[in-house]
Short mmCIF file of C-alpha atoms in Angstrom, two decimals:
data_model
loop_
_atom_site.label_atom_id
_atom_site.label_comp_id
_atom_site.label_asym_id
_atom_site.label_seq_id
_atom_site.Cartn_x
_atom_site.Cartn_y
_atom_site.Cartn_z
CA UNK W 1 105.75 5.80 36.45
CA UNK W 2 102.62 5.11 35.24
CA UNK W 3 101.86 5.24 31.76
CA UNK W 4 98.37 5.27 29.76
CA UNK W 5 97.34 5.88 26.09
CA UNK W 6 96.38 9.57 25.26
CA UNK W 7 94.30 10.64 22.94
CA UNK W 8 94.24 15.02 22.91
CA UNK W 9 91.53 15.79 19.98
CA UNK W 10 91.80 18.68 17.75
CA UNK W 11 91.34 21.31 19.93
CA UNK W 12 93.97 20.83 22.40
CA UNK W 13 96.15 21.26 19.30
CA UNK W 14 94.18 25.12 19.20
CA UNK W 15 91.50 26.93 21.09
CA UNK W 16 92.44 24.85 24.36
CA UNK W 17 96.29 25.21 23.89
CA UNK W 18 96.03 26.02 27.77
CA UNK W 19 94.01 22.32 28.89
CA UNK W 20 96.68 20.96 26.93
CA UNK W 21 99.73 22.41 28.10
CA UNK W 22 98.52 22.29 31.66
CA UNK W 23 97.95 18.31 31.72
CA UNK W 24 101.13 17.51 30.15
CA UNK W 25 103.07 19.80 32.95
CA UNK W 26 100.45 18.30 35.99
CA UNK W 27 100.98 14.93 34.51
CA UNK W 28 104.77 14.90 33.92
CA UNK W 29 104.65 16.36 37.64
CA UNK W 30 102.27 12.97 38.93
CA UNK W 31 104.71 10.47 37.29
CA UNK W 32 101.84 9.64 34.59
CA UNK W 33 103.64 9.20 31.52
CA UNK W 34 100.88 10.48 28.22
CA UNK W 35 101.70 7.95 25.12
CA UNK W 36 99.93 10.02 22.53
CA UNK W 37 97.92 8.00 19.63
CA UNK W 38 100.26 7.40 16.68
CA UNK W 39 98.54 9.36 13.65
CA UNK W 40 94.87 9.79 15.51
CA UNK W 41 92.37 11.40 13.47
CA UNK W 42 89.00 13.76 14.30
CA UNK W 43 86.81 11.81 16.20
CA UNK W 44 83.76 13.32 13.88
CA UNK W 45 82.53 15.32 16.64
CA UNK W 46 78.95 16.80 16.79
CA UNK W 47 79.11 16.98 12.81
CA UNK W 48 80.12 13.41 11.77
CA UNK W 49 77.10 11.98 14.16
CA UNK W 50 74.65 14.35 12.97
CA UNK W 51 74.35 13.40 9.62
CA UNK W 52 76.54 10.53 8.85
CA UNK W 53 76.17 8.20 11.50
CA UNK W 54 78.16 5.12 9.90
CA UNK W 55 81.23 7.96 9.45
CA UNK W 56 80.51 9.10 13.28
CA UNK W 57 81.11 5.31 14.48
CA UNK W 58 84.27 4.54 11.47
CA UNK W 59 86.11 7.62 12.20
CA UNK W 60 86.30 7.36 16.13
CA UNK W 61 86.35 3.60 15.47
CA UNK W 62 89.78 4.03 13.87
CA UNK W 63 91.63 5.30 16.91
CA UNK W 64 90.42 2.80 18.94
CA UNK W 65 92.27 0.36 16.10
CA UNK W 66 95.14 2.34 17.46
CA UNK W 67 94.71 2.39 20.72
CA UNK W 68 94.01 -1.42 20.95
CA UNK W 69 97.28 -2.24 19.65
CA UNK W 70 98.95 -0.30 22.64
CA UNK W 71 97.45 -2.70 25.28
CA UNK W 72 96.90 -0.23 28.20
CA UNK W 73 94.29 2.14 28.99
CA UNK W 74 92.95 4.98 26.94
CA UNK W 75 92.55 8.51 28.44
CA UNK W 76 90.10 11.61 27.13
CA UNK W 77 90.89 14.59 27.88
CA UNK W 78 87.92 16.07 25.61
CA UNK W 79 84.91 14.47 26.71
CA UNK W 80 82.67 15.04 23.54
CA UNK W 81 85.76 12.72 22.16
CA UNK W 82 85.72 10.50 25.03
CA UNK W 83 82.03 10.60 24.34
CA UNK W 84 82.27 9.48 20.34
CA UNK W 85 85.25 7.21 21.28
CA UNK W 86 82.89 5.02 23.74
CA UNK W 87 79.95 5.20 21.45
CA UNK W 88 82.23 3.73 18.66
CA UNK W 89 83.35 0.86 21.13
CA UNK W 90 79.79 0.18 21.85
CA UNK W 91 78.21 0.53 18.73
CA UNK W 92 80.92 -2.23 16.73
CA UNK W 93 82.45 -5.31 18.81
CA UNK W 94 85.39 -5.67 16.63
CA UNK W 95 86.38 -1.63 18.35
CA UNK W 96 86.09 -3.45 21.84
CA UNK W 97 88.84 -2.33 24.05
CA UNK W 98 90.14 -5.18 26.80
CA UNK W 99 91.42 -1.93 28.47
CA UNK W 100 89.54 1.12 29.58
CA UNK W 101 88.42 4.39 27.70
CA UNK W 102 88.90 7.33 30.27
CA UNK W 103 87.49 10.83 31.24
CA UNK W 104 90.80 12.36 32.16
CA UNK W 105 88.58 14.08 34.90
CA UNK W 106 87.36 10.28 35.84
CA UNK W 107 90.96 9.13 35.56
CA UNK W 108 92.98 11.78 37.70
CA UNK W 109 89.89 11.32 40.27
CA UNK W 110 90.77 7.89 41.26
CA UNK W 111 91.63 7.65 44.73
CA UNK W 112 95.99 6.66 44.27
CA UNK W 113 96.00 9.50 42.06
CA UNK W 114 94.43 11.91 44.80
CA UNK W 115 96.26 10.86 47.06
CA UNK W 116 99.40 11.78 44.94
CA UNK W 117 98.09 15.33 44.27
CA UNK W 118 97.30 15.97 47.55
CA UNK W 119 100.76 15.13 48.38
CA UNK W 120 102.26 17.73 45.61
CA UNK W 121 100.25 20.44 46.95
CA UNK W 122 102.53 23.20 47.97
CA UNK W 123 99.78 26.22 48.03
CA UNK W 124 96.40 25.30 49.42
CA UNK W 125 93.51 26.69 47.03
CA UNK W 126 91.82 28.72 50.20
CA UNK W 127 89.84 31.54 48.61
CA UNK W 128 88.71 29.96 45.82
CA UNK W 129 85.49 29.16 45.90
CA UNK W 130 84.42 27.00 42.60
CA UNK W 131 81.74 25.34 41.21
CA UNK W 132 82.92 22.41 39.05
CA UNK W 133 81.38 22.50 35.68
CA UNK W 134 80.94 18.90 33.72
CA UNK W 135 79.03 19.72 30.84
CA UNK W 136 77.08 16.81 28.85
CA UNK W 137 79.71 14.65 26.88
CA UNK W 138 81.39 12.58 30.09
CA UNK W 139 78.04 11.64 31.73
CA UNK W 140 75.82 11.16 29.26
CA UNK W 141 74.09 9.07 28.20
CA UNK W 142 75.12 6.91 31.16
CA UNK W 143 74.72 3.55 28.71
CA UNK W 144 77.52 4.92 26.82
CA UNK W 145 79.57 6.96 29.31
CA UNK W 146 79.58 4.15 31.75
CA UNK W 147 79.48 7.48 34.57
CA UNK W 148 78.62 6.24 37.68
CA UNK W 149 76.23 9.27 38.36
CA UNK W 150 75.59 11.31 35.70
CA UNK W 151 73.12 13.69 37.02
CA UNK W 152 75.71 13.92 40.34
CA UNK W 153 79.19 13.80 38.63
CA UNK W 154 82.44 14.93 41.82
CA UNK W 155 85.18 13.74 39.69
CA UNK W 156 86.50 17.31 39.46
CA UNK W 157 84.34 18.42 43.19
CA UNK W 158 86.72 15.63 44.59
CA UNK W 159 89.82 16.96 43.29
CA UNK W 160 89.48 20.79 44.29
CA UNK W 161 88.76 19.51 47.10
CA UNK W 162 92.23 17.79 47.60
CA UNK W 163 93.68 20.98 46.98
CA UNK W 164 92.40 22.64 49.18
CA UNK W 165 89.64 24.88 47.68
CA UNK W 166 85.96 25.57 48.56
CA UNK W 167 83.64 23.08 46.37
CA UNK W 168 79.76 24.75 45.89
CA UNK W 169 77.60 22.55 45.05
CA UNK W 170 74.95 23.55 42.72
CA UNK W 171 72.37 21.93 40.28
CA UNK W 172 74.08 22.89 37.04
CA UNK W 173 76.59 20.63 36.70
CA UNK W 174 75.67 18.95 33.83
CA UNK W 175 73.90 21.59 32.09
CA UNK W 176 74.36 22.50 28.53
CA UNK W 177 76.35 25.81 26.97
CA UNK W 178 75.06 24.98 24.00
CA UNK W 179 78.54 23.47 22.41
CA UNK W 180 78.93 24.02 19.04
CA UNK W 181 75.46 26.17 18.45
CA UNK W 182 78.26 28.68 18.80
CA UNK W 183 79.20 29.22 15.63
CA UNK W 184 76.07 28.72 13.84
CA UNK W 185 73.29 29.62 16.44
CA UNK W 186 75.71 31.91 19.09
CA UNK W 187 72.15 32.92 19.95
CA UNK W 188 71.20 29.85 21.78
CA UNK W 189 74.54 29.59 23.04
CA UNK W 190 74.54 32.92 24.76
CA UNK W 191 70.85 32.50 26.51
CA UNK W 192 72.16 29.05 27.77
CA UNK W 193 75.83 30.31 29.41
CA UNK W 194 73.59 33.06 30.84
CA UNK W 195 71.89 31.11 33.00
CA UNK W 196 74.95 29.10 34.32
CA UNK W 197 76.70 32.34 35.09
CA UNK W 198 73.99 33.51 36.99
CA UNK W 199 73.41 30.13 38.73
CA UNK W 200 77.32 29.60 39.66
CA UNK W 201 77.08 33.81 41.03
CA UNK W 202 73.63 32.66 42.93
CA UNK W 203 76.03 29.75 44.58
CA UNK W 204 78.22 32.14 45.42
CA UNK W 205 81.22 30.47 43.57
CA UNK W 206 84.10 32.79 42.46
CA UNK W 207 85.10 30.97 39.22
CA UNK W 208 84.17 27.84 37.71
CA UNK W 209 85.85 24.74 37.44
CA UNK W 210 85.79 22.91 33.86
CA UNK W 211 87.17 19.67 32.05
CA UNK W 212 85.93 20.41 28.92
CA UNK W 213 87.12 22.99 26.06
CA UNK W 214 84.24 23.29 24.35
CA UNK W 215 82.32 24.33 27.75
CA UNK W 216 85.29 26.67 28.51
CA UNK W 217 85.81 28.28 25.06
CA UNK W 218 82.13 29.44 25.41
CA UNK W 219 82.06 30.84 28.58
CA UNK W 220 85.25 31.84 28.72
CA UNK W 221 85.57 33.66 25.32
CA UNK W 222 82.17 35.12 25.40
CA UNK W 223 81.62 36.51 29.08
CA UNK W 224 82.29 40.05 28.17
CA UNK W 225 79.83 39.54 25.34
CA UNK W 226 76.90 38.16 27.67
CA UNK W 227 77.69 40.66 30.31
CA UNK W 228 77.02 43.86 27.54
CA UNK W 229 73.97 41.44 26.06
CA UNK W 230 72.15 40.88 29.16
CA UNK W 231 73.06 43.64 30.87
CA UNK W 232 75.00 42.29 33.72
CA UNK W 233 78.14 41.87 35.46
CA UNK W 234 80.01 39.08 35.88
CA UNK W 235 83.41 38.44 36.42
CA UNK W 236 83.67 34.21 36.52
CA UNK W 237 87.22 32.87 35.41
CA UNK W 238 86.75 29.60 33.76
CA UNK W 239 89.05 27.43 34.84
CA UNK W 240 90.49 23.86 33.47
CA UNK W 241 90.74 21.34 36.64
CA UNK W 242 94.32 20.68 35.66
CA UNK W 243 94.97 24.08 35.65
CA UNK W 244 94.01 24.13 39.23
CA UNK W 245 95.91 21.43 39.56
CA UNK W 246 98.96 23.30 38.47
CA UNK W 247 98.23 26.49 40.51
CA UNK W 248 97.92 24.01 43.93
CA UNK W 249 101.72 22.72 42.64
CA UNK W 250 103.28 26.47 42.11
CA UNK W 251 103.89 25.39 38.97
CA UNK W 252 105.50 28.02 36.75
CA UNK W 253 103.49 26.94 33.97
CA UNK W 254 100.41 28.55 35.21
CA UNK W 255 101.07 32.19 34.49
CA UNK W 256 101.34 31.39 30.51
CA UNK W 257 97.86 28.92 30.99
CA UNK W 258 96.08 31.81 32.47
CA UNK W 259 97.33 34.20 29.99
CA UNK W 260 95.58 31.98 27.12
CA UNK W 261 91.83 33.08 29.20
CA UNK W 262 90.15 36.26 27.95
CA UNK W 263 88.58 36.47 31.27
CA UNK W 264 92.28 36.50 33.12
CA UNK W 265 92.29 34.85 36.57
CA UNK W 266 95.19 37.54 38.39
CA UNK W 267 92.52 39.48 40.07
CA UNK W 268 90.67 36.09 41.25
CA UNK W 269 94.21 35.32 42.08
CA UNK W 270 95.14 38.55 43.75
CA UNK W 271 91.79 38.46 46.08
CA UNK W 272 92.11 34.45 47.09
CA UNK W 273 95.71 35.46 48.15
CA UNK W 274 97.40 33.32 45.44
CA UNK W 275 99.83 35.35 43.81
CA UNK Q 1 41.55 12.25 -2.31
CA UNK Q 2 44.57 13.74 -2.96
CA UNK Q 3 45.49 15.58 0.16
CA UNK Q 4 48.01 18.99 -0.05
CA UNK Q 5 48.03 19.59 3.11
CA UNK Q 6 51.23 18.30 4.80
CA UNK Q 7 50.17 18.76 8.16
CA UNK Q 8 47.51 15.58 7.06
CA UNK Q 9 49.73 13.63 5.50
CA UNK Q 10 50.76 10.36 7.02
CA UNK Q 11 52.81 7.79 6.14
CA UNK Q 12 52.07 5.04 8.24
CA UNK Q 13 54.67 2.93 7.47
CA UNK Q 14 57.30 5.07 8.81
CA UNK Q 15 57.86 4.44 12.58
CA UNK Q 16 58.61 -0.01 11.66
CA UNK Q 17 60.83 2.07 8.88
CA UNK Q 18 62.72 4.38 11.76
CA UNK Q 19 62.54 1.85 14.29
CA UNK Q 20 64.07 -0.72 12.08
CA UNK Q 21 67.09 1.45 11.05
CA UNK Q 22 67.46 3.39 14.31
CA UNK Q 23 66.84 -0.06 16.47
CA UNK Q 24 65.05 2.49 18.76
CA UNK Q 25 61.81 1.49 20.22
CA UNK Q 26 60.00 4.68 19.23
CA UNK Q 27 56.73 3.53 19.62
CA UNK Q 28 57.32 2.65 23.57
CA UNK Q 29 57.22 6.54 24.70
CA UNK Q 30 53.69 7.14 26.31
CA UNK Q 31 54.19 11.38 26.05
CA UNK Q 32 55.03 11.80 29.54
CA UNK Q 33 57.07 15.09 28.19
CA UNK Q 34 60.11 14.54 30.03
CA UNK Q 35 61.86 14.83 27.45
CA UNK Q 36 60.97 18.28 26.52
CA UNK Q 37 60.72 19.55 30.14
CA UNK Q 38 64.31 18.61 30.80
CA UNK Q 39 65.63 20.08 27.40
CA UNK Q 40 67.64 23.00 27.85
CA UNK Q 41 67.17 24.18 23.94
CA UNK Q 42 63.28 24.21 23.59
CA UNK Q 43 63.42 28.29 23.87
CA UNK Q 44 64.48 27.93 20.38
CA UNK Q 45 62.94 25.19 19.14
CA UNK Q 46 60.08 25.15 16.75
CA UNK Q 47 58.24 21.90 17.90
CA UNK Q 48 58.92 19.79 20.89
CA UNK Q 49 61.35 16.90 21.39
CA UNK Q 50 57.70 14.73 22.71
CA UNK Q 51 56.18 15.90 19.44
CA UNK Q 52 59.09 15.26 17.56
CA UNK Q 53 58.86 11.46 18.64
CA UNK Q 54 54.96 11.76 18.66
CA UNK Q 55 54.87 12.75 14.64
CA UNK Q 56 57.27 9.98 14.18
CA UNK Q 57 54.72 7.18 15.67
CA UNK Q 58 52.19 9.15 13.65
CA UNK Q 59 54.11 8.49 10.09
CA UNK Q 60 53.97 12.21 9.88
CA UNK Q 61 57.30 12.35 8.02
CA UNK Q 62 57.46 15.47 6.15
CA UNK Q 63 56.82 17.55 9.38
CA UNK Q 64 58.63 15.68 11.05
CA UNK Q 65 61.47 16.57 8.78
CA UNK Q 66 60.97 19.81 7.88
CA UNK Q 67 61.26 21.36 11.61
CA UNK Q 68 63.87 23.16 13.46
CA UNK Q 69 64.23 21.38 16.27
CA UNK Q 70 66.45 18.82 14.90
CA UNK Q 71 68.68 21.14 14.27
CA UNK Q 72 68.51 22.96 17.05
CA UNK Q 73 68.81 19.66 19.32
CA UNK Q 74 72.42 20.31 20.60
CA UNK Q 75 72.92 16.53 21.78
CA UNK Q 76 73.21 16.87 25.18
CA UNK Q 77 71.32 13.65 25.58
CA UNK Q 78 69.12 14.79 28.55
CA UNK Q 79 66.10 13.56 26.90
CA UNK Q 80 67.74 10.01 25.96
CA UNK Q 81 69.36 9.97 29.62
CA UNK Q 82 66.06 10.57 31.65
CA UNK Q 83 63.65 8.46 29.09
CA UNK Q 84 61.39 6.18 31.13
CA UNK Q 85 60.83 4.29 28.29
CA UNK Q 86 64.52 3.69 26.77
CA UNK Q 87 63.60 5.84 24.16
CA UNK Q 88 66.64 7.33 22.45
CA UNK Q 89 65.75 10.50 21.74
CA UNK Q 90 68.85 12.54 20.83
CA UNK Q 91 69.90 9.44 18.68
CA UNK Q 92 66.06 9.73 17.12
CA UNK Q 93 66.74 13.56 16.47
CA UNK Q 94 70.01 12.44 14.78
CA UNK Q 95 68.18 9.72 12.36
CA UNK Q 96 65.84 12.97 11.22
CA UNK Q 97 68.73 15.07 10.76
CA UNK Q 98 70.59 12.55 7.87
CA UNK Q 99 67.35 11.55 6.69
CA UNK Q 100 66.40 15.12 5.78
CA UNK Q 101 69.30 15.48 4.49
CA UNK Q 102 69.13 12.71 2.17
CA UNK Q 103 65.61 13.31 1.10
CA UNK Q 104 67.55 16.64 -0.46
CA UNK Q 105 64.77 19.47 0.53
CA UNK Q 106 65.41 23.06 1.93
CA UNK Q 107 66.84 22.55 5.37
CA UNK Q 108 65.42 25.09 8.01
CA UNK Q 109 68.14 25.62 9.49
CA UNK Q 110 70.64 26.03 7.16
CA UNK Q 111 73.74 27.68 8.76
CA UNK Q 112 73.99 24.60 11.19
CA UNK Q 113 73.59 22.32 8.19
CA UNK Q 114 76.28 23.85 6.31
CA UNK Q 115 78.67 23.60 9.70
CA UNK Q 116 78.23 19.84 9.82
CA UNK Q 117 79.58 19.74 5.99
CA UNK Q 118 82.30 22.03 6.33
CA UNK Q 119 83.72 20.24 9.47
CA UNK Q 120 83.36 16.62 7.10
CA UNK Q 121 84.95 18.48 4.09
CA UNK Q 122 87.39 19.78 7.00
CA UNK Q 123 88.60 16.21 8.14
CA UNK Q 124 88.54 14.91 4.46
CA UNK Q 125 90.74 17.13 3.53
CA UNK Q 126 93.11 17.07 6.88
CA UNK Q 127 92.23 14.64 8.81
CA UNK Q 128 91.74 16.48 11.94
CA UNK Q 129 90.13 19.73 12.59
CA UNK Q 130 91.70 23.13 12.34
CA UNK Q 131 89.27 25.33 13.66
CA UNK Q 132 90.84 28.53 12.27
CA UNK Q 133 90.27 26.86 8.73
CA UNK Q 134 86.52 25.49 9.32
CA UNK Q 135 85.38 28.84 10.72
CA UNK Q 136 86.86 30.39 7.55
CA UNK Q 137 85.61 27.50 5.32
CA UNK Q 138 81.89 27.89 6.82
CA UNK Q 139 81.81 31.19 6.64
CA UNK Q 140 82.36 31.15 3.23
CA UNK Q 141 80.26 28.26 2.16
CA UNK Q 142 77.04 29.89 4.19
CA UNK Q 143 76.93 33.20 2.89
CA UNK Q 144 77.82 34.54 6.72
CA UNK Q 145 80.88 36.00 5.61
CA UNK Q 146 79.13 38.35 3.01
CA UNK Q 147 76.03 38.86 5.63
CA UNK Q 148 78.84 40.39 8.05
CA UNK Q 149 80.71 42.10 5.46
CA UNK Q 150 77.18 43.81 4.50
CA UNK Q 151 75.75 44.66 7.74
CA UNK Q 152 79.58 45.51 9.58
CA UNK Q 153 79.71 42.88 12.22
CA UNK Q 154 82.30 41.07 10.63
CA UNK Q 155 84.74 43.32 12.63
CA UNK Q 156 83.39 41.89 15.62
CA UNK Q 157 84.34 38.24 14.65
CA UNK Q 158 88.21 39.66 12.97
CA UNK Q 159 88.10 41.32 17.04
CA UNK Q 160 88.07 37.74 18.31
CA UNK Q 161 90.01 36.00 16.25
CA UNK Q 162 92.59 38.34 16.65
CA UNK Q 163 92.51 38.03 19.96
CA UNK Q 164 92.79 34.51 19.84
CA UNK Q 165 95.56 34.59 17.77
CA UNK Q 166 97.20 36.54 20.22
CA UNK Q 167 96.96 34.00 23.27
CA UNK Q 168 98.04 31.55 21.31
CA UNK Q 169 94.57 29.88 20.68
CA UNK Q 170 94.57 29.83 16.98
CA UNK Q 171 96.40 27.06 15.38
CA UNK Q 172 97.16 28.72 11.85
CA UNK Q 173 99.16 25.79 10.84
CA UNK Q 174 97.12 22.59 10.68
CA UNK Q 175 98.86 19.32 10.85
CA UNK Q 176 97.48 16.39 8.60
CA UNK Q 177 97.79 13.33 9.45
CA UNK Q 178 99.11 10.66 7.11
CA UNK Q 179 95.96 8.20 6.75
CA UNK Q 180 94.42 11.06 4.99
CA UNK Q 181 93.16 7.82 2.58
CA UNK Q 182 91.67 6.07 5.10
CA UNK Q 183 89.75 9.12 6.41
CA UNK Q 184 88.56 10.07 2.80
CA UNK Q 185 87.43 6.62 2.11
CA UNK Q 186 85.11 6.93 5.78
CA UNK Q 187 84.18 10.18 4.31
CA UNK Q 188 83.42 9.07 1.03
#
């Protein structure tokens, strides 16, 4: 058993119910034991460091207080939180962690734990063709993120590959969707998640692969929406890597994850053979 | 002279002023523009990111923050990533953004503005975020919720969130945590 510090953010408590439901199952299934933050507040997201930077650094500053006290390494799950969490470290000495802040993406791509997915694969990902999506928040900048390639980023190309599916590369990976824009500027938001669709179609990738719920709540919840904007058809599921994860594992979970998409993976399923 | 014109006027004093709060070297970017060419958001923006940080070095603060574009900077830190000069840009944008706030004027952008606030109010009051309650709260606070009531594309937005609701991606019960006095005290 293996067991880290987890810290989920608010939205794995709502809009990404599914990213959260779906690493607790892959996890419990990998022997990786989450130790959720005792009484973990907002990190401040893209508000807090917008226009109260000393807030941005205190609030994400206090869960590392937490975490510290818990001797043993930190995982993200939400990398605009990992993102805020590392800036905090960095920006206040007395925040240092002696152990690690992780990317959950970063953290499940290490090679031990690869090796133990690979071994829990019971249904090969053949037919599915992805594109792994990274959005900003886990590579950038790299003098906070510590990523070790930020324009280049494989955490999640690495694992779809282990199970088994076809990994396109393209050069969107680290594109933005525009985050947040969503509620107040859905405009920009919508011109920006155009382009990736039509990029990851060009590629000739069948879904798309994401570790972030910010990144899949806007392409996800808005695809129908572009498709009657823009005038054009697209039918991408957006998929959470640990979701994949699950699928690769048979794990019954996975039919009540997918249900949670408004673009609903069955017929992606139904034509990679998977159901 | 007494100049009017905004567009003239220049504070010189400024950029040590930025660069001493910020500690971002501001005055080492030479324009190369690769900032702006690798920004995914100038299609909306009203000013560049090089002019942004081009004003600044120029002490021309009340265009400087007056614009869009530091509002419509979504901080995907492209511009600070690729920098050949270490020039944090996003952070820069960031620095404008508070400042302009502080300085109390008409923000241009005043929908994203009143987003920021509502998710601080939001994690005041809770300590975390519950986005059903902050999309409420800002459309409220911004006027949206009349503008949608008016014009009848509020049905689109009850559509969604019904939907959501549905799959289970609407948390309708928000937990609070119980250091709700150390966040207020952050949050002042």
């Amino acid at each position: 058993m293996r067991k880290v510090s987890y810290y989920p953010g608010c939205s794995l408590e709502g809009t990404a119910r599914d990213y959260s439901e779906s690493i607790h199952a892959v996890c419990r299934e990998l022997g990786i034991d989450l130790e959720e933050l005792e009484d973990w507040n907002c990190c401040g997201a893209t508000a807090a460091h917008s226009i109260d930077h000393e807030a941005s650094i205190e609030l994400a500053g206090r869960n590392l207080t937490i975490a510290a006290s818990k001797g043993q390494d930190l995982v993200v799950p939400c990398p605009l939180c990992f993102n805020r969490l590392k800036t905090a470290e960095k920006a206040r000495s007395f925040y240092n962690q002696k152990t690690g802040i992780l990317d959950l993406a970063d953290f499940m791509s290490r090679d031990d734990i690869l090796d133990l997915i690979e071994s829990r694969v019971t249904r090969p990902l053949s037919g599915i063709k992805a594109v792994c999506y990274y959005g900003c928040m886990s590579s950038r900048p790299p003098g906070i993120t510590d990523a070790a390639a930020c324009e280049n980023p494989t955490s999640m190309d690495r694992i779809m590959d282990r199970l088994g599916a076809e990994v396109i590369p393209w050069s969107y990976k680290t594109d933005c969707c525009g985050a947040s824009h969503v509620i107040a500027r859905q405009d920009i938001v919508l011109e920006l998640v155009k382009r990736l669709y039509a990029k990851a179609d060009a590629a000739g990738a069948n879904c798309i692969v994401v570790s972030c719920q910010m990144c899949q709540a806007n392409l996800d919840m808005y695809q129908e929406k572009i498709c009657r904007k823009f005038e054009t058809e697209y039918y991408l599921p957006i998929i959470y890597f640990t979701e994949m994860i699950g699928l690769a594992m048979a794990h019954r979970g996975v039919k009540t994850w997918f249900s949670r998409h408004f673009v609903e993976p069955d017929r992606l399923l139904a034509e990679a053979g998977l159901v | 002279m007494e100049n009017t014109n905004d567009a003239l006027h220049i504070e010189p004093a400024w950029l040590g002023e930025v660069e001493k709060e910020t500690g971002i070297g501001v005055s080492a970017c030479y324009q190369c523009k690769k900032c702006t060419n690798g920004c995914p958001v100038t299609f909306a923006m009203d000013i560049y990111p090089d002019q942004v940080i081009r004003l600044v070095q120029m002490g021309q603060k009340e265009r400087v923050l007056s614009c869009s574009t530091i509002w419509v900077c979504s901080a995907c830190e492209t511009c600070t990533t690729r920098c050949p000069n270490g020039v944090d840009v996003a952070g820069v944008m960031d620095y404008l953004k508070e400042t302009a706030v502080r300085r109390g004027a008409d923000i241009p952008q005043s929908n994203t503005y009143t987003f920021h606030r509502t998710f601080l109010d939001e994690i005041r009051k809770l300590g975390r975020i519950s986005e059903a309650g902050l999309i409420r709260n800002y459309m409220l606070k911004s006027g949206v919720l009349r503008k949608r009531l008016q014009d009848g594309s509020l049905i689109g937005d009850l559509l969604l969130g019904w939907s959501m609701f549905k799959k289970g991606r609407m948390n309708l019960l928000p937990k609070k945590i119980k250091a709700r006095g150390e966040i207020s005290k952050i949050l002042k």
